PDB file of C-alpha atoms in Angstrom:
ATOM      1  CA  UNK A   1     -14.395 -28.712  19.026  1.00  0.00           C
ATOM      2  CA  UNK A   2     -10.665 -29.290  18.644  1.00  0.00           C
ATOM      3  CA  UNK A   3      -8.929 -28.181  15.455  1.00  0.00           C
ATOM      4  CA  UNK A   4      -9.014 -31.080  13.045  1.00  0.00           C
ATOM      5  CA  UNK A   5     -11.336 -32.965  15.426  1.00  0.00           C
ATOM      6  CA  UNK A   6     -14.879 -33.976  14.855  1.00  0.00           C
ATOM      7  CA  UNK A   7     -18.077 -33.149  16.696  1.00  0.00           C
ATOM      8  CA  UNK A   8     -19.624 -36.481  15.736  1.00  0.00           C
ATOM      9  CA  UNK A   9     -18.968 -38.293  19.061  1.00  0.00           C
ATOM     10  CA  UNK A  10     -20.524 -35.389  20.988  1.00  0.00           C
ATOM     11  CA  UNK A  11     -23.510 -35.269  18.645  1.00  0.00           C
ATOM     12  CA  UNK A  12     -24.008 -39.020  19.031  1.00  0.00           C
ATOM     13  CA  UNK A  13     -23.980 -38.808  22.821  1.00  0.00           C
ATOM     14  CA  UNK A  14     -26.467 -35.954  22.724  1.00  0.00           C
ATOM     15  CA  UNK A  15     -29.084 -37.821  20.712  1.00  0.00           C
ATOM     16  CA  UNK A  16     -28.493 -41.418  21.732  1.00  0.00           C
ATOM     17  CA  UNK A  17     -31.042 -41.447  24.563  1.00  0.00           C
ATOM     18  CA  UNK A  18     -33.806 -40.167  22.278  1.00  0.00           C
ATOM     19  CA  UNK A  19     -32.919 -42.674  19.582  1.00  0.00           C
ATOM     20  CA  UNK A  20     -32.939 -45.568  22.057  1.00  0.00           C
ATOM     21  CA  UNK A  21     -36.337 -44.491  23.371  1.00  0.00           C
ATOM     22  CA  UNK A  22     -37.615 -44.285  19.780  1.00  0.00           C
ATOM     23  CA  UNK A  23     -36.429 -47.809  18.977  1.00  0.00           C
ATOM     24  CA  UNK A  24     -37.933 -49.156  22.188  1.00  0.00           C
ATOM     25  CA  UNK A  25     -41.254 -47.427  21.555  1.00  0.00           C
ATOM     26  CA  UNK A  26     -41.605 -49.489  18.388  1.00  0.00           C
ATOM     27  CA  UNK A  27     -41.080 -52.859  20.089  1.00  0.00           C
ATOM     28  CA  UNK A  28     -39.251 -54.327  23.097  1.00  0.00           C
ATOM     29  CA  UNK A  29     -35.609 -55.065  22.313  1.00  0.00           C
ATOM     30  CA  UNK A  30     -32.613 -56.567  24.044  1.00  0.00           C
ATOM     31  CA  UNK A  31     -29.356 -54.663  24.442  1.00  0.00           C
ATOM     32  CA  UNK A  32     -27.356 -56.181  21.604  1.00  0.00           C
ATOM     33  CA  UNK A  33     -30.297 -55.735  19.219  1.00  0.00           C
ATOM     34  CA  UNK A  34     -30.202 -52.004  20.041  1.00  0.00           C
ATOM     35  CA  UNK A  35     -26.444 -51.938  19.423  1.00  0.00           C
ATOM     36  CA  UNK A  36     -26.941 -53.568  16.017  1.00  0.00           C
ATOM     37  CA  UNK A  37     -29.753 -51.205  15.012  1.00  0.00           C
ATOM     38  CA  UNK A  38     -27.873 -48.098  16.112  1.00  0.00           C
ATOM     39  CA  UNK A  39     -24.607 -49.266  14.544  1.00  0.00           C
ATOM     40  CA  UNK A  40     -26.176 -49.640  11.102  1.00  0.00           C
ATOM     41  CA  UNK A  41     -27.113 -45.952  11.230  1.00  0.00           C
ATOM     42  CA  UNK A  42     -23.707 -44.827  12.510  1.00  0.00           C
ATOM     43  CA  UNK A  43     -25.123 -43.706  15.855  1.00  0.00           C
ATOM     44  CA  UNK A  44     -23.349 -46.227  18.078  1.00  0.00           C
ATOM     45  CA  UNK A  45     -20.246 -48.319  17.869  1.00  0.00           C
ATOM     46  CA  UNK A  46     -19.969 -50.195  21.182  1.00  0.00           C
ATOM     47  CA  UNK A  47     -21.895 -52.208  23.721  1.00  0.00           C
ATOM     48  CA  UNK A  48     -19.978 -50.335  26.413  1.00  0.00           C
ATOM     49  CA  UNK A  49     -22.093 -47.281  25.631  1.00  0.00           C
ATOM     50  CA  UNK A  50     -25.559 -48.819  25.433  1.00  0.00           C
ATOM     51  CA  UNK A  51     -25.687 -50.862  28.638  1.00  0.00           C
ATOM     52  CA  UNK A  52     -24.875 -47.982  31.023  1.00  0.00           C
ATOM     53  CA  UNK A  53     -27.430 -45.855  29.147  1.00  0.00           C
ATOM     54  CA  UNK A  54     -30.085 -48.566  29.499  1.00  0.00           C
ATOM     55  CA  UNK A  55     -29.309 -48.895  33.217  1.00  0.00           C
ATOM     56  CA  UNK A  56     -29.735 -45.123  33.661  1.00  0.00           C
ATOM     57  CA  UNK A  57     -32.989 -45.089  31.664  1.00  0.00           C
ATOM     58  CA  UNK A  58     -34.282 -47.918  33.829  1.00  0.00           C
ATOM     59  CA  UNK A  59     -33.238 -46.150  37.039  1.00  0.00           C
ATOM     60  CA  UNK A  60     -34.972 -42.980  35.804  1.00  0.00           C
ATOM     61  CA  UNK A  61     -38.187 -44.912  35.127  1.00  0.00           C
ATOM     62  CA  UNK A  62     -38.106 -44.340  31.356  1.00  0.00           C
ATOM     63  CA  UNK A  63     -37.742 -48.022  30.449  1.00  0.00           C
ATOM     64  CA  UNK A  64     -38.749 -51.280  32.072  1.00  0.00           C
ATOM     65  CA  UNK A  65     -37.315 -54.739  31.588  1.00  0.00           C
ATOM     66  CA  UNK A  66     -38.484 -58.306  31.293  1.00  0.00           C
ATOM     67  CA  UNK A  67     -36.643 -61.569  30.802  1.00  0.00           C
ATOM     68  CA  UNK A  68     -37.529 -63.665  27.773  1.00  0.00           C
ATOM     69  CA  UNK A  69     -36.255 -67.043  26.681  1.00  0.00           C
ATOM     70  CA  UNK A  70     -34.000 -67.118  23.632  1.00  0.00           C
ATOM     71  CA  UNK A  71     -34.013 -69.859  21.010  1.00  0.00           C
ATOM     72  CA  UNK A  72     -30.258 -69.415  20.541  1.00  0.00           C
ATOM     73  CA  UNK A  73     -28.930 -69.136  24.084  1.00  0.00           C
ATOM     74  CA  UNK A  74     -29.645 -67.941  27.587  1.00  0.00           C
ATOM     75  CA  UNK A  75     -32.655 -65.757  28.447  1.00  0.00           C
ATOM     76  CA  UNK A  76     -32.368 -62.128  27.360  1.00  0.00           C
ATOM     77  CA  UNK A  77     -33.341 -58.946  29.158  1.00  0.00           C
ATOM     78  CA  UNK A  78     -35.732 -56.995  26.949  1.00  0.00           C
ATOM     79  CA  UNK A  79     -36.290 -53.266  27.395  1.00  0.00           C
ATOM     80  CA  UNK A  80     -39.442 -51.317  26.584  1.00  0.00           C
ATOM     81  CA  UNK A  81     -40.573 -47.763  27.222  1.00  0.00           C
ATOM     82  CA  UNK A  82     -42.760 -46.804  30.150  1.00  0.00           C
ATOM     83  CA  UNK A  83     -45.384 -44.047  29.933  1.00  0.00           C
ATOM     84  CA  UNK A  84     -42.708 -41.672  31.303  1.00  0.00           C
ATOM     85  CA  UNK A  85     -40.346 -42.891  28.568  1.00  0.00           C
ATOM     86  CA  UNK A  86     -42.985 -42.217  25.908  1.00  0.00           C
ATOM     87  CA  UNK A  87     -43.426 -38.686  27.287  1.00  0.00           C
ATOM     88  CA  UNK A  88     -39.651 -38.162  27.292  1.00  0.00           C
ATOM     89  CA  UNK A  89     -39.506 -39.341  23.669  1.00  0.00           C
ATOM     90  CA  UNK A  90     -42.283 -36.924  22.667  1.00  0.00           C
ATOM     91  CA  UNK A  91     -40.427 -34.049  24.346  1.00  0.00           C
ATOM     92  CA  UNK A  92     -37.148 -35.070  22.686  1.00  0.00           C
ATOM     93  CA  UNK A  93     -38.831 -35.262  19.272  1.00  0.00           C
ATOM     94  CA  UNK A  94     -40.208 -31.746  19.641  1.00  0.00           C
ATOM     95  CA  UNK A  95     -36.917 -30.292  20.836  1.00  0.00           C
ATOM     96  CA  UNK A  96     -34.943 -32.216  18.206  1.00  0.00           C
ATOM     97  CA  UNK A  97     -37.080 -30.803  15.380  1.00  0.00           C
ATOM     98  CA  UNK A  98     -36.604 -27.273  16.693  1.00  0.00           C
ATOM     99  CA  UNK A  99     -32.850 -27.778  17.125  1.00  0.00           C
ATOM    100  CA  UNK A 100     -32.422 -29.463  13.725  1.00  0.00           C
ATOM    101  CA  UNK A 101     -34.338 -26.692  11.965  1.00  0.00           C
ATOM    102  CA  UNK A 102     -32.197 -24.050  13.676  1.00  0.00           C
ATOM    103  CA  UNK A 103     -28.945 -25.742  12.680  1.00  0.00           C
ATOM    104  CA  UNK A 104     -30.186 -26.251   9.114  1.00  0.00           C
ATOM    105  CA  UNK A 105     -31.127 -22.566   8.873  1.00  0.00           C
ATOM    106  CA  UNK A 106     -27.702 -21.423  10.033  1.00  0.00           C
ATOM    107  CA  UNK A 107     -25.874 -23.854   7.758  1.00  0.00           C
ATOM    108  CA  UNK A 108     -27.978 -22.831   4.759  1.00  0.00           C
ATOM    109  CA  UNK A 109     -27.414 -19.109   5.322  1.00  0.00           C
ATOM    110  CA  UNK A 110     -24.251 -18.513   7.371  1.00  0.00           C
ATOM    111  CA  UNK A 111     -23.896 -14.911   8.441  1.00  0.00           C
ATOM    112  CA  UNK A 112     -27.601 -14.149   8.066  1.00  0.00           C
ATOM    113  CA  UNK A 113     -29.227 -12.520  11.076  1.00  0.00           C
ATOM    114  CA  UNK A 114     -31.124 -15.020  13.143  1.00  0.00           C
ATOM    115  CA  UNK A 115     -34.159 -14.553  15.322  1.00  0.00           C
ATOM    116  CA  UNK A 116     -33.934 -17.205  18.012  1.00  0.00           C
ATOM    117  CA  UNK A 117     -37.108 -18.827  19.181  1.00  0.00           C
ATOM    118  CA  UNK A 118     -37.407 -18.864  22.965  1.00  0.00           C
ATOM    119  CA  UNK A 119     -36.954 -22.289  24.485  1.00  0.00           C
ATOM    120  CA  UNK A 120     -39.590 -23.197  27.038  1.00  0.00           C
ATOM    121  CA  UNK A 121     -38.288 -22.597  30.538  1.00  0.00           C
ATOM    122  CA  UNK A 122     -35.432 -20.338  29.416  1.00  0.00           C
ATOM    123  CA  UNK A 123     -35.340 -16.574  29.299  1.00  0.00           C
ATOM    124  CA  UNK A 124     -34.431 -15.003  25.936  1.00  0.00           C
TER     125      UNK A 124
END
């Protein structure tokens, strides 16, 4: 992190995929709907970020698309999670909880000795 800078953009990028999968697991959505939902929470500020992410998720088999007619304009591409996307979301949720708890513990007690929990697949 640069002096006087903020880690917020990096944090956003790190969690955006999991948040998109979570929103899509609730119900199919089109791209701009995702932008609106994520913007209200402060997690996303531009369409230029979401569409490349959705294309990558689709390429990776985590989301699928369908075209649906719109009452207010041209048809829209809706995205929804695949079974692989649901599994990726479950894994993200588990890792996020572990990560969040670790950060909260350090922030609550800076300087206290920590006992890291091994992360699956990584040597201590």
